[in-house]
Structure formats: structure tokens, C-alpha cells
Coordinates of C-alpha atoms and ligand atoms in Angstrom, one line a residue:
M229 CA 0.0 -0.6 -0.2
Y230 CA 1.4 3.7 -0.8
S231 CA -0.1 6.7 -0.6
R232 CA -0.8 9.1 -3.9
I233 CA -0.1 12.6 -4.1
A234 CA -3.9 13.0 -6.5
G235 CA -4.6 16.8 -6.6
T236 CA -2.3 19.8 -6.1
G237 CA -3.3 23.4 -5.0
A238 CA -1.4 26.9 -4.2
Y239 CA -2.4 30.2 -3.7
L240 CA -0.3 33.3 -3.8
P241 CA -1.4 36.8 -2.1
E242 CA -1.9 39.2 -4.7
K243 CA 0.4 41.8 -3.4
V244 CA 3.9 41.6 -4.9
L245 CA 6.7 43.1 -3.8
T246 CA 9.0 43.1 -6.5
N247 CA 13.7 44.2 -5.6
F248 CA 13.7 47.2 -7.3
D249 CA 10.3 48.4 -4.2
L250 CA 13.0 46.8 -1.8
E251 CA 15.0 49.3 -3.1
K252 CA 13.0 52.5 -2.0
M253 CA 12.4 50.8 1.3
I254 CA 16.8 49.8 2.7
D255 CA 19.8 49.8 1.5
T256 CA 19.4 47.6 -1.5
T257 CA 20.1 46.8 -4.9
D258 CA 18.3 44.9 -7.4
E259 CA 21.5 43.3 -8.5
W260 CA 22.4 42.5 -5.3
I261 CA 19.8 40.0 -4.5
R262 CA 19.1 38.4 -8.3
T263 CA 22.5 37.7 -7.9
R264 CA 22.9 36.5 -4.2
T265 CA 19.4 34.4 -4.1
G266 CA 17.9 33.9 -8.0
I267 CA 14.7 35.9 -7.0
E268 CA 13.3 38.8 -8.4
R269 CA 10.0 39.9 -6.2
R270 CA 8.0 37.8 -3.7
H271 CA 4.2 37.8 -2.7
I272 CA 2.9 39.4 0.3
A273 CA -0.6 38.7 2.2
A274 CA -3.4 41.9 3.7
K275 CA -3.6 42.2 6.0
D276 CA -6.9 40.5 6.5
E277 CA -5.8 37.7 5.7
A278 CA -3.7 34.6 7.5
T279 CA -2.6 31.6 7.5
S280 CA -5.6 29.9 7.0
D281 CA -6.8 32.3 4.4
L282 CA -4.6 31.2 1.8
S283 CA -4.7 27.9 2.5
E284 CA -8.4 27.1 2.1
Q285 CA -7.2 28.8 -1.8
A286 CA -4.9 26.1 -1.9
C287 CA -6.9 23.3 -0.9
R288 CA -9.5 24.4 -2.5
A289 CA -7.1 24.5 -5.8
A290 CA -5.5 21.2 -4.3
L291 CA -8.9 18.9 -4.3
D292 CA -10.8 20.9 -7.5
A293 CA -7.8 19.3 -9.2
A294 CA -8.2 15.2 -7.2
G295 CA -12.2 15.9 -8.6
L296 CA -13.2 15.5 -5.4
T297 CA -14.4 17.4 -2.4
P298 CA -14.3 19.1 1.7
A299 CA -16.5 16.0 2.2
D300 CA -14.1 13.0 1.0
I301 CA -10.9 14.1 3.7
D302 CA -10.5 12.6 7.0
L303 CA -7.5 13.9 7.6
V304 CA -5.7 17.7 7.9
V305 CA -1.9 18.4 8.4
V306 CA -0.7 21.6 8.0
G307 CA 3.3 22.5 8.1
T308 CA 3.6 26.4 9.5
C309 CA 5.1 27.7 11.0
T310 CA 3.3 31.6 11.0
P311 CA -0.3 30.2 12.4
D312 CA -3.3 31.8 12.6
L313 CA -3.5 31.7 16.7
V314 CA -1.7 29.5 19.4
F315 CA -4.9 27.4 19.1
P316 CA -6.7 25.6 17.3
N317 CA -4.5 24.9 15.3
V318 CA -4.5 26.0 11.9
A319 CA -5.5 22.5 10.5
C320 CA -9.2 22.9 12.7
L321 CA -9.8 26.3 11.2
L322 CA -9.4 25.2 7.2
Q323 CA -11.4 22.0 8.6
E324 CA -14.5 24.2 10.3
R325 CA -14.4 26.9 7.5
M326 CA -14.8 24.1 4.7
G327 CA -16.5 21.2 6.2
M328 CA -14.3 18.6 7.0
S329 CA -13.6 15.6 9.7
G330 CA -11.3 13.2 11.5
A331 CA -7.9 14.5 12.6
A332 CA -6.5 17.8 11.7
F333 CA -3.8 18.8 13.8
S334 CA -0.6 21.7 12.5
I335 CA 4.0 20.5 12.0
E336 CA 6.3 23.0 13.3
A337 CA 9.2 22.6 11.9
A338 CA 9.4 26.2 9.8
C339 CA 10.9 25.8 6.7
S340 CA 10.7 22.1 5.9
G341 CA 7.8 22.0 8.0
F342 CA 5.7 20.7 4.9
V343 CA 8.2 17.5 3.8
Y344 CA 7.5 16.3 7.0
S345 CA 3.8 17.3 7.6
L346 CA 3.8 14.7 3.9
S347 CA 6.0 11.9 5.1
V348 CA 4.0 12.5 9.1
A349 CA 0.7 12.0 6.8
D350 CA 1.8 9.5 4.8
K351 CA 1.8 7.2 7.7
F352 CA -1.7 7.6 7.7
V353 CA -2.9 6.7 4.3
R354 CA -0.5 3.5 4.6
A355 CA -1.3 2.3 8.1
G356 CA -5.3 2.7 7.1
Q357 CA -5.8 5.5 9.7
A358 CA -6.8 7.5 7.3
T359 CA -8.0 7.3 4.2
R360 CA -7.2 11.2 2.2
A361 CA -5.9 13.7 3.6
L362 CA -4.9 16.9 2.9
V363 CA -1.3 18.1 3.9
V364 CA -0.3 21.8 3.6
G365 CA 2.7 24.0 3.7
A366 CA 1.5 27.8 4.1
E367 CA 2.6 30.9 5.5
V368 CA 2.5 35.2 6.2
M369 CA 6.0 35.3 6.8
S370 CA 5.7 38.9 6.2
R371 CA 4.2 39.1 10.2
I372 CA 7.5 38.7 11.3
I373 CA 9.8 39.3 9.0
D374 CA 12.2 43.8 10.1
W375 CA 11.2 44.9 7.4
T376 CA 13.9 47.8 8.0
D377 CA 16.9 44.5 8.3
R378 CA 18.0 43.6 4.8
E379 CA 20.3 40.7 6.0
T380 CA 17.1 38.7 6.4
C381 CA 13.7 40.8 4.7
V382 CA 15.0 40.5 0.9
L383 CA 14.2 36.7 1.2
F384 CA 11.0 36.2 3.1
G385 CA 7.7 35.8 0.6
D386 CA 3.6 34.7 1.8
G387 CA 1.9 31.7 -0.3
A388 CA 0.4 28.2 0.5
G389 CA 0.5 25.3 -1.1
A390 CA -1.3 22.1 -0.7
V391 CA -1.7 18.9 -2.0
V392 CA -4.1 15.5 -1.7
L393 CA -3.1 12.1 -0.5
E394 CA -4.4 9.4 -0.8
A395 CA -3.9 5.2 -0.7
S396 CA -3.3 3.2 -4.3
D397 CA -2.1 -0.3 -4.3
D398 CA 0.4 1.6 -7.4
A399 CA 3.4 4.1 -6.5
G400 CA 3.1 7.0 -4.7
I401 CA 5.1 7.7 -1.9
L402 CA 8.3 5.9 -2.2
Y403 CA 11.3 7.2 0.8
T404 CA 10.9 9.9 3.9
D405 CA 13.4 10.4 5.3
L406 CA 12.9 13.3 8.1
G407 CA 16.3 15.0 10.4
A408 CA 16.9 17.7 12.7
D409 CA 19.8 18.9 14.7
G410 CA 18.5 21.1 17.8
R411 CA 22.1 22.7 18.6
Y412 CA 22.1 24.6 15.8
R413 CA 18.7 27.0 16.6
N414 CA 20.7 29.7 17.4
L415 CA 21.4 30.7 13.5
L416 CA 17.8 31.3 12.7
Y417 CA 15.1 31.2 14.6
A418 CA 12.0 34.5 15.5
D419 CA 12.6 35.2 19.2
S420 CA 9.8 35.2 21.1
G421 CA 7.4 33.2 21.1
V422 CA 4.5 32.2 24.2
S423 CA 5.7 31.0 27.0
R424 CA 9.3 32.4 26.6
V425 CA 8.1 36.1 25.0
K426 CA 11.4 39.3 24.8
E427 CA 10.3 42.0 26.8
E428 CA 9.9 44.4 23.6
G429 CA 8.1 44.8 19.7
E430 CA 6.7 42.1 17.4
T431 CA 8.5 38.9 16.8
T432 CA 10.6 39.1 14.4
L433 CA 13.4 36.3 12.2
L434 CA 16.7 36.7 12.9
M435 CA 19.2 34.2 10.6
K436 CA 23.3 34.4 10.9
G437 CA 22.8 33.6 6.7
N438 CA 26.4 33.3 6.5
E439 CA 26.1 29.9 8.8
V440 CA 22.6 28.7 7.7
F441 CA 24.5 28.4 3.8
K442 CA 27.6 26.2 5.1
V443 CA 25.4 24.1 6.8
A444 CA 21.6 23.7 4.8
V445 CA 24.6 22.9 1.8
R446 CA 26.7 20.3 3.2
T447 CA 23.5 19.1 4.6
L448 CA 21.4 18.6 1.3
E449 CA 24.4 16.8 -0.3
G450 CA 24.2 14.6 2.7
M451 CA 20.4 13.7 2.5
V452 CA 20.7 13.7 -1.3
D453 CA 23.1 10.7 -1.2
R454 CA 21.9 8.7 1.3
V455 CA 18.5 8.5 -1.3
L456 CA 20.5 7.7 -4.2
A457 CA 21.8 5.1 -1.7
D458 CA 19.0 4.0 0.4
N459 CA 16.8 3.8 -3.0
G460 CA 19.7 2.0 -5.2
L461 CA 19.1 4.8 -8.1
E462 CA 22.4 5.8 -10.1
Q463 CA 22.9 10.4 -10.4
G464 CA 20.7 12.2 -12.8
E465 CA 18.2 9.4 -12.3
I466 CA 15.3 12.1 -11.0
D467 CA 13.2 13.4 -13.2
W468 CA 12.3 15.9 -11.1
F469 CA 13.7 17.6 -8.8
V470 CA 11.8 19.5 -6.4
P471 CA 13.5 21.4 -3.7
H472 CA 12.6 24.0 -1.2
Q473 CA 12.9 26.8 -2.2
A474 CA 15.6 29.5 -0.6
N475 CA 18.4 30.2 -2.6
L476 CA 19.3 29.6 -6.2
R477 CA 22.9 29.1 -5.2
I478 CA 22.3 26.3 -2.4
I479 CA 19.4 24.1 -4.8
R480 CA 21.8 24.7 -7.9
A481 CA 24.3 22.6 -5.3
T482 CA 22.2 20.5 -4.5
A483 CA 21.2 19.5 -8.0
R484 CA 25.3 19.3 -8.9
R485 CA 25.7 16.7 -6.7
L486 CA 22.4 15.0 -8.4
G487 CA 23.9 14.6 -10.9
L488 CA 21.0 16.5 -12.6
P489 CA 21.0 19.6 -15.3
M490 CA 18.5 22.7 -13.8
E491 CA 16.4 21.6 -16.8
R492 CA 15.6 18.7 -14.3
V493 CA 14.8 21.5 -12.1
V494 CA 11.8 23.2 -10.2
L495 CA 12.1 26.8 -9.6
T496 CA 10.0 29.0 -8.3
V497 CA 12.3 30.9 -5.9
R498 CA 12.7 34.5 -8.4
D499 CA 8.8 34.5 -8.1
H500 CA 8.2 33.6 -5.0
G501 CA 11.5 34.2 -2.7
N502 CA 11.6 31.5 0.6
T503 CA 8.1 30.9 1.9
S504 CA 8.9 28.4 3.7
A505 CA 6.9 25.4 4.3
A506 CA 4.9 26.8 1.6
S507 CA 7.6 26.5 -1.6
I508 CA 7.6 23.3 -1.7
P509 CA 3.8 22.1 -2.3
M510 CA 3.8 25.5 -4.6
A511 CA 6.2 24.5 -6.6
L512 CA 5.1 21.2 -7.1
D513 CA 2.1 22.6 -8.6
T514 CA 3.1 24.7 -10.8
A515 CA 5.0 21.8 -12.9
V516 CA 2.5 19.5 -12.6
R517 CA -0.8 22.4 -14.1
D518 CA 2.4 22.9 -16.3
G519 CA 2.7 19.1 -17.6
R520 CA 6.5 18.5 -16.7
I521 CA 5.7 17.1 -14.0
Q522 CA 3.2 12.7 -15.4
P523 CA 1.9 10.3 -14.3
G524 CA 4.6 7.5 -13.1
D525 CA 7.7 10.3 -12.4
L526 CA 10.3 10.0 -10.7
V527 CA 10.4 13.2 -8.1
L528 CA 12.9 14.5 -5.7
M529 CA 11.4 16.7 -2.6
E530 CA 14.0 18.3 -0.2
A531 CA 13.8 21.1 2.0
F532 CA 16.2 22.6 5.2
G533 CA 15.1 25.1 7.6
G534 CA 15.5 26.6 11.0
G535 CA 16.0 24.1 14.5
F536 CA 17.1 23.2 11.7
T537 CA 15.1 20.4 9.9
W538 CA 15.9 19.0 6.9
G539 CA 14.0 16.1 5.4
A540 CA 13.1 14.5 1.6
T541 CA 10.3 13.0 0.4
L542 CA 10.9 10.7 -3.4
V543 CA 7.1 9.6 -4.9
R544 CA 6.8 8.5 -8.1
Y545 CA 4.3 10.5 -9.4
Ligands
LIG21 N1 21.4 43.9 -0.3 C1 22.4 45.0 0.0 N2 23.8 44.5 1.0 C2 23.4 43.0 1.9 C3 22.7 42.9 2.1 C4 20.8 43.2 0.7 N3 20.0 43.1 1.2 N4 21.9 41.6 3.2 C5 23.9 42.2 3.2 N5 24.1 43.0 2.9 C6 25.3 42.9 3.2 C7 26.7 42.9 4.1 O1 25.7 44.0 4.7 C8 28.0 42.1 3.7 O2 28.6 44.1 3.7 P1 30.1 43.9 4.9 O3 31.1 43.1 3.0 O4 30.2 45.1 3.7 O5 30.1 43.3 5.5 C9 28.0 41.9 2.5 O6 26.2 42.3 2.2 C10 27.8 39.9 2.1 O7 26.7 39.8 3.5 P2 26.5 38.6 2.8 O8 25.5 38.2 5.1 O9 29.1 37.3 4.1 O10 26.5 38.0 2.4 P3 26.1 36.8 0.9 O11 27.5 36.3 0.4 O12 26.5 35.0 2.3 O13 24.4 36.3 0.9 C11 22.6 35.5 2.9 C12 23.8 36.1 2.2 C13 21.7 35.9 2.2 C14 21.9 35.8 0.8 C15 23.4 34.4 1.6 O14 23.9 34.0 3.1 C16 22.2 33.1 1.9 O15 22.2 33.2 1.3 N6 21.8 32.4 3.6 C17 20.7 31.4 3.2 C18 19.8 32.0 4.3 C19 19.0 31.3 3.7 O16 18.6 30.4 2.8 N7 17.8 31.1 5.5 C20 16.5 30.4 5.0 C21 17.3 29.1 5.1 S1 16.1 28.0 5.1

């Protein structure tokens, strides 16, 4: 028994913030941002748009693509580090709004949130504890960004992506690998929460970009070596690589390690920026809808994020 991806969906807020807009806000240039990160623009949620609102649009699109309705879903899992509320979790908010039933919970693993969620939902479906799951990655990162900090604010954006997982006797998710190392917690974190709060100001994302970059490349290279070895695959045997969209230079390094030309890498970082847990399902949806990813293709998704957390999922689409 496998769980297969039966449909994908994505939603981006309307407002676009370009590098040229950022030039007017902080001491930066379009050229600096593009050459260091590959990002040209990102979408920013409206004041009244929360993570559940973005998620709902992505879920409805995924259900439409699968030819299903909310009544067909009996598990909702949402990867996010920017929930609407402390609780109820975003999955419960979605469940109520869309009229779904069954278990509903969120997973906080920063940029790895979608891969973690997919891995957990896969186990529910394969164990027969859920028939069909909605798995979501959704973030409103703009709310925890310090818009005066040029080292972080140029990197992030908002959005949501979702997939429907269902039981299948044929192929689907073949392999998942998750990891974490909390010793790196101070390299990338949000500086305030609920039980530990700072004295003044809003919660802000803080990052030592240079150090994150080095550990990310090293960790992802190790992970893709493991994915190939564990699955008896040679370099170049993956049809499509759908990486977390944090930085084009990190993605290039990982693709090289996989022995894949950039034509087989799905890239959305230019238009979306780093949308944390939302980036992989949005990139997957892009390549499914434009016809690049076809049934039977071997697709590798991988992510790395705050914690540090990381994960990979190999899917026979
Ligand atoms: N515009 C212009 N200059 C900037 C800038 C900006 N937006 N942000 C930083 N700089 C400056 C720095 O102040 C520094 O100036 P200095 O040399 O005078 O001190 C210079 O650019 C180089 O900074 P550095 O941090 O060494 O740049 P970098 O090449 O490492 O690139 C990142 C910075 C953030 C793009 C890069 O480190 C990165 O992508 N890291 C990974 C981040 C990431 O993906 N995080 C999420 C993981 S899920």
C-alpha cells in the first residue's frame, strides 16, 4: 500500500513586492538580491489575510484538481510556523471552514514543515488510519520579518500550497527521510513566542545567513547522497527535483550533487522568494499544472530550515 498524490493546489496573495520596491525601503539593490539569491519578487499577504485564508484557497484548488470534495477528506495536516492563532491549529480552522472531518493538526518544522507533514500523513494513509488527507504548507512570513533588516527582509514571501494524498496499490510516496539538529537553533529563529516572550517589540525572524548557507549545503548534499543510496539510484536518475526554494545557489549545489541539469529542477524562487513550508507544494503545483511532471515520473522533494530541520520525499508521481 502506498499513498499517492491525487491533486495539487497553490495560492499566492495578490500583492507583489519586487526588488525595485525594496530598493526604496532599505539600502539594497536588485542586482545584489538577484545574484546572491535568485529572487526578483515575492508576494505579501494583505493585512486581513491569515495563514488559514491562504491555505483554504490552496486546498480548494487541490481538491478540484483531484476531482474530490471536502467530504472526501478525513485527515488535515498543515506545516506552518506562522499560524493564525496559538490554538486552534490551522488544520482545525480549515476543517471547520471547509466542512471536513477526522484528525486535524499542524506541524512546526519551519521551512521543512511541508516535508514533515507529508511524511506523517503518508504514514496515516499507509496504516489505514486515513483514507484521504489534505497536506498543506502555508506561511505568512511577512508578519515576522523586520522590514528594516536588509539581511533577512529581501529573502522571504507569503503563500500556500496543498496536496491531496490517497491510498493506492500502485506507486506513490516511496521513501521519506527526516532529520533535525537543535544545536543549530541560534542560527535561524523567531525571537519570541508564547511561554518565552521578549520584553518589547514584535516577534522577529533572526538569521546568520552566511552560516546557515554553509550548513544547508553540507546537510542537503549528505541527504541527497543518502536518498540515492537508500533507493539504489544512480546520479541523474531522478526525473524532477522539487527543492525548497530558499536560494538559487543552494539549489544549484544540491542539483549538481544529484547529477541533474537545471532543466530538471523546478524553480519558483525568482517569483516567490522563500515561502518557508509553502515553497515545495507551490513549486510542485507549478510543475504539475504546466505539464512538466507527468504520471510515472520520479520526483524528489527536499527541504532545510530553522531548527535545523531537514527532510526528503521520493515520489513516483
Ligand atoms: N543588500 C545589499 N547588501 C547586503 C544585503 C542586502 N539585502 N544583505 C547583506 N548585505 C551585505 C552585508 O552587509 C555584507 O556587507 P559587508 O561585506 O560590508 O559586511 C555583504 O552584503 C555580504 O554579506 P554576507 O552575509 O556575507 O552575504 P552572503 O553572500 O552570505 O549572502 C545571504 C547573504 C543571506 C543571501 C546568504 O548567506 C544566504 O542565502 N544564506 C542562506 C539563507 C537561507 O536560505 N535561509 C533560509 C534557510 S531555509
